[in-house]
Amino acid sequence: MTSLKIVFCFLLISFSAFAQKDYKLWLQYDQISNSQMAQEYNAEIKGIVSLGSSETSKIALKELELGLNNMLGNKIAVKSKFEGSNNVIVGAKSNLNSELLKTIQDDFNAINEEGFIIKFISLKNKKQIVITGKNDIAVLYGVYHFLRLLQTNKSIKNLSIADSPKTNIRILNHWDNLDRTVERGYAGFSLWNWQKLPDFIDQRYIDYARVNASIGINGTVLTNVNANALILTPQYLEKVEALANVFRLYGIKVYLTARFSAPIEIGGLKTADPKDIAVANWWKDKAKEIYKRIPDFGGFLVKANSEGQPGPQNYGRDHVDGANMLADAVAPFGGVIMWRAFVYSEHDANDRAKQAYAEFQPYDGKFKDNVIVQVKNGAIDFQPREPFHPLFGAMKKTPIMMEFQITQEYLGFSTHLVYLPKLFQEVLEADTYQAGKGSTVAKVVDGSLYKNKLSGIAGVANIGNDLNWTGHPFAQANWYGFGRLAWDPYLDAGVIADEWLRSTFSNNENFIKPVKKMMLQSRETVVDYMTPLGLHHIMDTGHHYGPGPWVSNLSRPEWNPTYYHKADKNGIGFDRSKTGTNATAQYASQVEKIFDNSETCPEQDLLWFHHVSWDYKLKNGQTLWNGMALKYQEGVNEVHEMQNTWNNAEKYVDEERFKEVQMLLGIQYKEAKWWRDACLLYFQQYSGKELPAGVEKPTQTLEYFKSLKFPFAPGN
Amino acid sequence: MTSLKIVFCFLLISFSAFAQKDYKLWLQYDQISNSQMAQEYNAEIKGIVSLGSSETSKIALKELELGLNNMLGNKIAVKSKFEGSNNVIVGAKSNLNSELLKTIQDDFNAINEEGFIIKFISLKNKKQIVITGKNDIAVLYGVYHFLRLLQTNKSIKNLSIADSPKTNIRILNHWDNLDRTVERGYAGFSLWNWQKLPDFIDQRYIDYARVNASIGINGTVLTNVNANALILTPQYLEKVEALANVFRLYGIKVYLTARFSAPIEIGGLKTADPKDIAVANWWKDKAKEIYKRIPDFGGFLVKANSEGQPGPQNYGRDHVDGANMLADAVAPFGGVIMWRAFVYSEHDANDRAKQAYAEFQPYDGKFKDNVIVQVKNGAIDFQPREPFHPLFGAMKKTPIMMEFQITQEYLGFSTHLVYLPKLFQEVLEADTYQAGKGSTVAKVVDGSLYKNKLSGIAGVANIGNDLNWTGHPFAQANWYGFGRLAWDPYLDAGVIADEWLRSTFSNNENFIKPVKKMMLQSRETVVDYMTPLGLHHIMDTGHHYGPGPWVSNLSRPEWNPTYYHKADKNGIGFDRSKTGTNATAQYASQVEKIFDNSETCPEQDLLWFHHVSWDYKLKNGQTLWNGMALKYQEGVNEVHEMQNTWNNAEKYVDEERFKEVQMLLGIQYKEAKWWRDACLLYFQQYSGKELPAGVEKPTQTLEYFKSLKFPFAPGN
């Protein structure tokens, strides 16, 4: 379809919606169209009784009303006392009368502070549904879960649910700058309108809090890890306080990034040495000042001595010194320090993948109780595929939290449809073997492997001020899925996709089945057309948009794509086995053994761990060169399939979102071909081989691809 | 109300709206609540007959359906032929059959190419309503006008309207950069998502085109006057073309800013000398390239040799050389060059207000036919009040177009409620006397004074990617009002405010009366609390946010506030009379005489033209010092009144927009006091006098106000 035709069709049909549906994310609360389920719900739900009087109780009640009234197409009566049966009774434990409490007392043993109970009970022979928990936030979570059951057309007969989150800290990291640009942001600009805060509370802050509460997110870091100390000045703290006041009612704590040199930049001190008494006191006073405004302030996220950020090493100190000094400052107030392990020395370009482990593992057990080390899912930097980070499970006395990237820095920005929970699940299910078989990353992350008190999972947000919040309508699923996995790292990505599709688009099976399949395949698709067989970090310079495997001129060697693929006429791939940099030795021996041997190394990680010949025989009998080229083509073909799948879904989707996704898939298809062509032309210089049958010839030259410049690519 | 309480109230009520109403601007099409009018409309409108088949015809039909169906709460039948009576027949002249044509043939003489006719006619004894014009865009304008009648509850009985725009070029100037930041933008960031263009057409482009067509805007400059040559490269022209394809259907031409040094920056030439053949040819080829993609490309807007922008003077050439060279390049294709007269030499700080006239007036009659000189409304830079620019009417052989600023760079960003059409009207009604009495600026701007072929009016847009487009809900009225005045520079600001309130909020008289009054007063209010009595350009450095009358250290003297108020112990004000810089002599003698004498000079311009003593007696008997202080206080009091007015309007407005405006007025009140306190403390150092009774004492010191820094104020 020519773009003009697309434009025109778009025009004809797009008048009345005024972009509402996009904005509502997965809280569409569309009227239930399945008549059988609608009947069941209407029969089972006749009224609402809200037992709390706090502001959060009122929010929970309003959400329940909003959801039920819209989904059932009826105004459900809100009663002030128990009349009749089939009321949804909502209230925290302290608000339940003794009669009610008696029916569910034991269930409270099955949940933690944030968990909820949803149960059909019998009160004076009348059936009632109770949604409760140990406090109002837990009840709010229960309300959202209950509404999700209806959104996803689940039966609610004889409900008996007791659910608790498995991690403590379920947190978004916004790489938002104070000028409202967002580093690696592809969904517009920062939500936080600092200039109008504290007095202007944008409706979007409230809707942000709602949707996060609906997936159990309980924390948000407002500022970029490449930090600006000004956020810690009174002028900005007043604004942060205003945001905290909104988010608190939804159970979301506010955190900030701490610029390690803040004592100098805004404190007037001459040093930021963590062992300096004046510096430690400055942070103590700063913490006191913050907690006076924000009593439940979460704490600090810190990027130190990484990519130019200041840190303890500037003063001959180490990460433990830095983290513990900050930990002492916030400990009296219940705060935590999330200290990032994303380090790689500018003086040692040996193997970037080894450096975080080498630097941090020796510090095991030395951090204070309220410090948690934040580790990216893989040892390089959020590639379409990376083996799990060797630090998971390797620090037995230090809590480690996961850092996932929800924003698609290396996965096609907000233009490419990629369902990331498949990536997240793959990492979480990986067995580290650090405490024997079954020592999965999920067990590290939820703290159960080593019985940590602190546990957590962070996601670098893909949220901005675009009307649809995430740039691509399907990128919303990654925010959703991140939240669900933060709550329960053992969930299946397919189950999550199903929930999301039903809540966001439609419960029609003819829609769900193919679109869910498309989502579940999409991660492997992007791996295929960008970085198959373990290739990584071959994106173009700086902005990471589009292919750049030829780039070799950056100021640090380990920023160059050539460093990562090491293509030459003999082969391709990074030897991280014992014949190379021996990065495999950082894993438990069972894992090391598997990765070390190219025969046993999973083929999807082959070129991450091994440098192999262009003639290397893959499991399917193809040579490495042919197999790689066919993978690229497979990726392109799969995007074409995605386009077909989506086109067939037209009748199930509102016109506007249908067209949005259709246009974006069109771009994704073009870009998949761009990736294939640019990479194969480049690597072909080294393989010296023809493209195998089945791989389309490129339509441009390598010089053309090398000439493409994107000076204003977003997020950079 | 404490901010926490405000937050909570906001939470309770804001769930269901999901921010829809803000987005819809003045095309709410709410169902008509006035039963009498609803009855009349339903009686008079029974069907729609659309006679065209072009894409624009279909758009017009869809808009008519959308508007009528929503406002009348009925689905109005769309018929394929004339059945029955009271059909709204929509079609351009060429689509009217001879019978129809006969009834309105003469009316076509009363309209121009963009004008429309709306008329009740009788066809075979049946009453019909015809909306027609000479082409489909004109018909679209007619449809919007017709819908506006219903939106504003006007009677449509016996309609007979023939209306045409009075200016040719009715254009928005977006100061948008390619990185999506917006210079002097306070409504988020640029709408244009360059990275996803040309293939992704954001719904907002379409809604932007609709609302602009509804007020007759027929052109848009997509890029900042501080230009970037990259927009002229193929990579970006492809994207511009995609936008032009959307906007064309709504009668909106696309224009770009031309970076004068583009031949060097992207053309590989060694010079950009307009007299150089290679340079002229480069522009000719570039124009050809553009018009091949965009056959109705509007032309270029140029800022040259101003504030560091390159231009002809870099090569010893003049504005005429530069403009005419570009004019030749676009003339074969019907394009125009809008050449800005916003110049002030970095080598002559004598009186900035004199420089544009001094530089441009001698060039009168030397520009090519397709050049129009674009002049800001006043001689300095978009202050809350400036006397009209002396260039208006002074160039008798050169078309001049108006440049207004809709974005509130010096008027409180998007935080302060200021209804700008009052400012626009004041300028348009000003009598230049350049061709005798009645030579109003409006007659210059619509080309009627000197019978120019080209005429136009530009507005620096206040539009960004905020959900409500303009940051402040009431800032939408400034976009609306600009469009209405561009169509008809003789309209009254009160009539426009009335239209806008009815279309955007409510037709209830109890709402309209006080809120309209508030809007009409708001411009004078901001003058009172920022720059009363002719004061100007005393905003803080760079970002222009908040008061900075003390600033005196900027690199160019005529950027310093002290340059403009010249406060000393003897008095305050800039002497532009014959005893000073004699800027008054640039006006026609009748005007010069009035301004020159402090007795006859309008008091609102006193300190613009005169340096007077602190004891100078104002017309109301007060000394200058007392009068100025009382003006500041009056402004503060008026904002308080605005708050009361708005609070009383609560029941007529949806909760969400009510709260938005309420919060913003709260900030405006605080900031009005900030202005009053900072300015009076500062000037008091020179007046040496006490504050008069009635003026509240400041709550902070002058040092405190001087210490306030806003490193991330938007738009800078």
JSON list of C-alpha atoms in Angstrom, two decimals, chain B residues 394-514:
[
{"chain": "B", "resi": 394, "resn": "ALA", "atom": "CA", "xyz": [6.36, 52.54, 5.92]},
{"chain": "B", "resi": 395, "resn": "MET", "atom": "CA", "xyz": [7.18, 50.36, 2.92]},
{"chain": "B", "resi": 396, "resn": "LYS", "atom": "CA", "xyz": [4.68, 51.37, 0.29]},
{"chain": "B", "resi": 397, "resn": "LYS", "atom": "CA", "xyz": [5.96, 49.13, -2.47]},
{"chain": "B", "resi": 398, "resn": "THR", "atom": "CA", "xyz": [6.75, 46.00, -0.52]},
{"chain": "B", "resi": 399, "resn": "PRO", "atom": "CA", "xyz": [4.27, 43.58, 0.97]},
{"chain": "B", "resi": 400, "resn": "ILE", "atom": "CA", "xyz": [4.73, 43.20, 4.74]},
{"chain": "B", "resi": 401, "resn": "MET", "atom": "CA", "xyz": [3.39, 40.37, 6.81]},
{"chain": "B", "resi": 402, "resn": "MET", "atom": "CA", "xyz": [2.83, 40.32, 10.55]},
{"chain": "B", "resi": 403, "resn": "GLU", "atom": "CA", "xyz": [4.75, 38.05, 12.90]},
{"chain": "B", "resi": 404, "resn": "PHE", "atom": "CA", "xyz": [2.91, 37.50, 16.19]},
{"chain": "B", "resi": 405, "resn": "GLN", "atom": "CA", "xyz": [4.18, 35.22, 18.93]},
{"chain": "B", "resi": 406, "resn": "ILE", "atom": "CA", "xyz": [1.54, 32.81, 20.16]},
{"chain": "B", "resi": 407, "resn": "THR", "atom": "CA", "xyz": [3.92, 30.94, 22.43]},
{"chain": "B", "resi": 408, "resn": "GLN", "atom": "CA", "xyz": [4.33, 32.99, 25.59]},
{"chain": "B", "resi": 409, "resn": "GLU", "atom": "CA", "xyz": [8.09, 33.50, 25.69]},
{"chain": "B", "resi": 410, "resn": "TYR", "atom": "CA", "xyz": [7.79, 36.74, 27.64]},
{"chain": "B", "resi": 411, "resn": "LEU", "atom": "CA", "xyz": [4.28, 36.23, 28.98]},
{"chain": "B", "resi": 412, "resn": "GLY", "atom": "CA", "xyz": [4.57, 33.43, 31.43]},
{"chain": "B", "resi": 413, "resn": "PHE", "atom": "CA", "xyz": [5.28, 30.37, 29.29]},
{"chain": "B", "resi": 414, "resn": "SER", "atom": "CA", "xyz": [2.38, 27.95, 29.42]},
{"chain": "B", "resi": 415, "resn": "THR", "atom": "CA", "xyz": [1.82, 28.61, 33.08]},
{"chain": "B", "resi": 416, "resn": "HIS", "atom": "CA", "xyz": [0.12, 32.00, 32.94]},
{"chain": "B", "resi": 417, "resn": "LEU", "atom": "CA", "xyz": [-3.36, 32.49, 31.52]},
{"chain": "B", "resi": 418, "resn": "VAL", "atom": "CA", "xyz": [-3.04, 35.31, 29.03]},
{"chain": "B", "resi": 419, "resn": "TYR", "atom": "CA", "xyz": [-5.56, 35.81, 26.24]},
{"chain": "B", "resi": 420, "resn": "LEU", "atom": "CA", "xyz": [-3.37, 37.13, 23.44]},
{"chain": "B", "resi": 421, "resn": "PRO", "atom": "CA", "xyz": [-5.97, 38.15, 20.84]},
{"chain": "B", "resi": 422, "resn": "LYS", "atom": "CA", "xyz": [-6.39, 41.29, 22.93]},
{"chain": "B", "resi": 423, "resn": "LEU", "atom": "CA", "xyz": [-2.75, 42.06, 22.20]},
{"chain": "B", "resi": 424, "resn": "PHE", "atom": "CA", "xyz": [-3.15, 41.09, 18.56]},
{"chain": "B", "resi": 425, "resn": "GLN", "atom": "CA", "xyz": [-6.22, 43.30, 18.17]},
{"chain": "B", "resi": 426, "resn": "GLU", "atom": "CA", "xyz": [-4.52, 46.26, 19.81]},
{"chain": "B", "resi": 427, "resn": "VAL", "atom": "CA", "xyz": [-1.72, 46.04, 17.25]},
{"chain": "B", "resi": 428, "resn": "LEU", "atom": "CA", "xyz": [-4.02, 45.47, 14.27]},
{"chain": "B", "resi": 429, "resn": "GLU", "atom": "CA", "xyz": [-6.22, 48.44, 15.17]},
{"chain": "B", "resi": 430, "resn": "ALA", "atom": "CA", "xyz": [-3.28, 50.80, 15.62]},
{"chain": "B", "resi": 431, "resn": "ASP", "atom": "CA", "xyz": [-3.35, 53.65, 13.13]},
{"chain": "B", "resi": 432, "resn": "THR", "atom": "CA", "xyz": [-0.01, 54.11, 11.39]},
{"chain": "B", "resi": 433, "resn": "TYR", "atom": "CA", "xyz": [-1.22, 57.24, 9.55]},
{"chain": "B", "resi": 434, "resn": "GLN", "atom": "CA", "xyz": [1.19, 56.27, 6.78]},
{"chain": "B", "resi": 435, "resn": "ALA", "atom": "CA", "xyz": [-1.47, 56.94, 4.13]},
{"chain": "B", "resi": 436, "resn": "GLY", "atom": "CA", "xyz": [-3.55, 59.30, 6.16]},
{"chain": "B", "resi": 437, "resn": "LYS", "atom": "CA", "xyz": [-5.97, 58.63, 8.99]},
{"chain": "B", "resi": 438, "resn": "GLY", "atom": "CA", "xyz": [-7.27, 55.06, 9.11]},
{"chain": "B", "resi": 439, "resn": "SER", "atom": "CA", "xyz": [-4.07, 53.45, 7.83]},
{"chain": "B", "resi": 440, "resn": "THR", "atom": "CA", "xyz": [-4.37, 50.70, 10.38]},
{"chain": "B", "resi": 441, "resn": "VAL", "atom": "CA", "xyz": [-1.87, 47.91, 10.77]},
{"chain": "B", "resi": 442, "resn": "ALA", "atom": "CA", "xyz": [-4.68, 45.55, 9.75]},
{"chain": "B", "resi": 443, "resn": "LYS", "atom": "CA", "xyz": [-4.89, 47.29, 6.38]},
{"chain": "B", "resi": 444, "resn": "VAL", "atom": "CA", "xyz": [-1.17, 46.84, 5.93]},
{"chain": "B", "resi": 445, "resn": "VAL", "atom": "CA", "xyz": [-1.38, 43.21, 6.90]},
{"chain": "B", "resi": 446, "resn": "ASP", "atom": "CA", "xyz": [-4.29, 42.36, 4.60]},
{"chain": "B", "resi": 447, "resn": "GLY", "atom": "CA", "xyz": [-2.58, 44.20, 1.77]},
{"chain": "B", "resi": 448, "resn": "SER", "atom": "CA", "xyz": [-5.45, 46.60, 1.25]},
{"chain": "B", "resi": 449, "resn": "LEU", "atom": "CA", "xyz": [-3.59, 49.76, 2.20]},
{"chain": "B", "resi": 450, "resn": "TYR", "atom": "CA", "xyz": [-1.22, 49.60, -0.73]},
{"chain": "B", "resi": 451, "resn": "LYS", "atom": "CA", "xyz": [-3.06, 47.02, -2.84]},
{"chain": "B", "resi": 452, "resn": "ASN", "atom": "CA", "xyz": [-0.39, 44.36, -2.40]},
{"chain": "B", "resi": 453, "resn": "LYS", "atom": "CA", "xyz": [-0.78, 41.06, -4.22]},
{"chain": "B", "resi": 454, "resn": "LEU", "atom": "CA", "xyz": [0.77, 39.18, -1.34]},
{"chain": "B", "resi": 455, "resn": "SER", "atom": "CA", "xyz": [-0.36, 39.49, 2.26]},
{"chain": "B", "resi": 456, "resn": "GLY", "atom": "CA", "xyz": [-0.01, 37.42, 5.34]},
{"chain": "B", "resi": 457, "resn": "ILE", "atom": "CA", "xyz": [0.15, 36.87, 9.05]},
{"chain": "B", "resi": 458, "resn": "ALA", "atom": "CA", "xyz": [2.41, 34.46, 10.88]},
{"chain": "B", "resi": 459, "resn": "GLY", "atom": "CA", "xyz": [2.21, 33.15, 14.42]},
{"chain": "B", "resi": 460, "resn": "VAL", "atom": "CA", "xyz": [5.07, 31.55, 16.28]},
{"chain": "B", "resi": 461, "resn": "ALA", "atom": "CA", "xyz": [3.33, 28.41, 17.42]},
{"chain": "B", "resi": 462, "resn": "ASN", "atom": "CA", "xyz": [2.62, 27.45, 21.02]},
{"chain": "B", "resi": 463, "resn": "ILE", "atom": "CA", "xyz": [2.08, 23.85, 20.00]},
{"chain": "B", "resi": 464, "resn": "GLY", "atom": "CA", "xyz": [3.92, 20.79, 21.23]},
{"chain": "B", "resi": 465, "resn": "ASN", "atom": "CA", "xyz": [3.41, 17.16, 22.07]},
{"chain": "B", "resi": 466, "resn": "ASP", "atom": "CA", "xyz": [1.74, 17.81, 25.42]},
{"chain": "B", "resi": 467, "resn": "LEU", "atom": "CA", "xyz": [-1.57, 16.00, 25.51]},
{"chain": "B", "resi": 468, "resn": "ASN", "atom": "CA", "xyz": [-3.43, 19.30, 25.43]},
{"chain": "B", "resi": 469, "resn": "TRP", "atom": "CA", "xyz": [-1.17, 20.62, 22.63]},
{"chain": "B", "resi": 470, "resn": "THR", "atom": "CA", "xyz": [-0.43, 23.99, 24.25]},
{"chain": "B", "resi": 471, "resn": "GLY", "atom": "CA", "xyz": [0.55, 23.35, 27.86]},
{"chain": "B", "resi": 472, "resn": "HIS", "atom": "CA", "xyz": [-2.22, 25.53, 29.36]},
{"chain": "B", "resi": 473, "resn": "PRO", "atom": "CA", "xyz": [-5.82, 24.80, 28.39]},
{"chain": "B", "resi": 474, "resn": "PHE", "atom": "CA", "xyz": [-6.41, 28.52, 27.84]},
{"chain": "B", "resi": 475, "resn": "ALA", "atom": "CA", "xyz": [-3.37, 28.82, 25.62]},
{"chain": "B", "resi": 476, "resn": "GLN", "atom": "CA", "xyz": [-5.47, 26.89, 23.10]},
{"chain": "B", "resi": 477, "resn": "ALA", "atom": "CA", "xyz": [-7.53, 30.08, 22.78]},
{"chain": "B", "resi": 478, "resn": "ASN", "atom": "CA", "xyz": [-4.47, 31.93, 21.53]},
{"chain": "B", "resi": 479, "resn": "TRP", "atom": "CA", "xyz": [-3.94, 29.42, 18.72]},
{"chain": "B", "resi": 480, "resn": "TYR", "atom": "CA", "xyz": [-7.63, 29.66, 17.89]},
{"chain": "B", "resi": 481, "resn": "GLY", "atom": "CA", "xyz": [-7.70, 33.43, 18.06]},
{"chain": "B", "resi": 482, "resn": "PHE", "atom": "CA", "xyz": [-4.60, 33.77, 15.95]},
{"chain": "B", "resi": 483, "resn": "GLY", "atom": "CA", "xyz": [-6.27, 31.71, 13.23]},
{"chain": "B", "resi": 484, "resn": "ARG", "atom": "CA", "xyz": [-9.46, 33.76, 13.37]},
{"chain": "B", "resi": 485, "resn": "LEU", "atom": "CA", "xyz": [-7.57, 37.03, 13.13]},
{"chain": "B", "resi": 486, "resn": "ALA", "atom": "CA", "xyz": [-5.43, 35.68, 10.31]},
{"chain": "B", "resi": 487, "resn": "TRP", "atom": "CA", "xyz": [-8.68, 35.00, 8.43]},
{"chain": "B", "resi": 488, "resn": "ASP", "atom": "CA", "xyz": [-10.12, 38.39, 9.37]},
{"chain": "B", "resi": 489, "resn": "PRO", "atom": "CA", "xyz": [-7.81, 40.92, 11.05]},
{"chain": "B", "resi": 490, "resn": "TYR", "atom": "CA", "xyz": [-10.80, 43.09, 11.86]},
{"chain": "B", "resi": 491, "resn": "LEU", "atom": "CA", "xyz": [-12.49, 40.65, 14.22]},
{"chain": "B", "resi": 492, "resn": "ASP", "atom": "CA", "xyz": [-13.03, 41.61, 17.81]},
{"chain": "B", "resi": 493, "resn": "ALA", "atom": "CA", "xyz": [-11.15, 39.68, 20.49]},
{"chain": "B", "resi": 494, "resn": "GLY", "atom": "CA", "xyz": [-14.29, 39.46, 22.59]},
{"chain": "B", "resi": 495, "resn": "VAL", "atom": "CA", "xyz": [-16.25, 37.84, 19.80]},
{"chain": "B", "resi": 496, "resn": "ILE", "atom": "CA", "xyz": [-13.41, 35.37, 19.31]},
{"chain": "B", "resi": 497, "resn": "ALA", "atom": "CA", "xyz": [-13.27, 34.58, 23.04]},
{"chain": "B", "resi": 498, "resn": "ASP", "atom": "CA", "xyz": [-17.00, 33.95, 23.01]},
{"chain": "B", "resi": 499, "resn": "GLU", "atom": "CA", "xyz": [-16.71, 31.56, 20.05]},
{"chain": "B", "resi": 500, "resn": "TRP", "atom": "CA", "xyz": [-13.85, 29.71, 21.66]},
{"chain": "B", "resi": 501, "resn": "LEU", "atom": "CA", "xyz": [-15.45, 29.32, 25.06]},
{"chain": "B", "resi": 502, "resn": "ARG", "atom": "CA", "xyz": [-18.63, 27.95, 23.52]},
{"chain": "B", "resi": 503, "resn": "SER", "atom": "CA", "xyz": [-16.77, 25.55, 21.24]},
{"chain": "B", "resi": 504, "resn": "THR", "atom": "CA", "xyz": [-14.35, 24.41, 23.91]},
{"chain": "B", "resi": 505, "resn": "PHE", "atom": "CA", "xyz": [-16.23, 24.47, 27.18]},
{"chain": "B", "resi": 506, "resn": "SER", "atom": "CA", "xyz": [-19.86, 25.45, 27.43]},
{"chain": "B", "resi": 507, "resn": "ASN", "atom": "CA", "xyz": [-22.62, 27.63, 26.05]},
{"chain": "B", "resi": 508, "resn": "ASN", "atom": "CA", "xyz": [-23.97, 28.37, 29.47]},
{"chain": "B", "resi": 509, "resn": "GLU", "atom": "CA", "xyz": [-24.23, 32.14, 29.89]},
{"chain": "B", "resi": 510, "resn": "ASN", "atom": "CA", "xyz": [-23.39, 31.89, 33.58]},
{"chain": "B", "resi": 511, "resn": "PHE", "atom": "CA", "xyz": [-20.10, 30.37, 32.53]},
{"chain": "B", "resi": 512, "resn": "ILE", "atom": "CA", "xyz": [-19.38, 32.49, 29.47]},
{"chain": "B", "resi": 513, "resn": "LYS", "atom": "CA", "xyz": [-19.97, 35.91, 30.96]},
{"chain": "B", "resi": 514, "resn": "PRO", "atom": "CA", "xyz": [-17.47, 35.87, 33.81]}
]
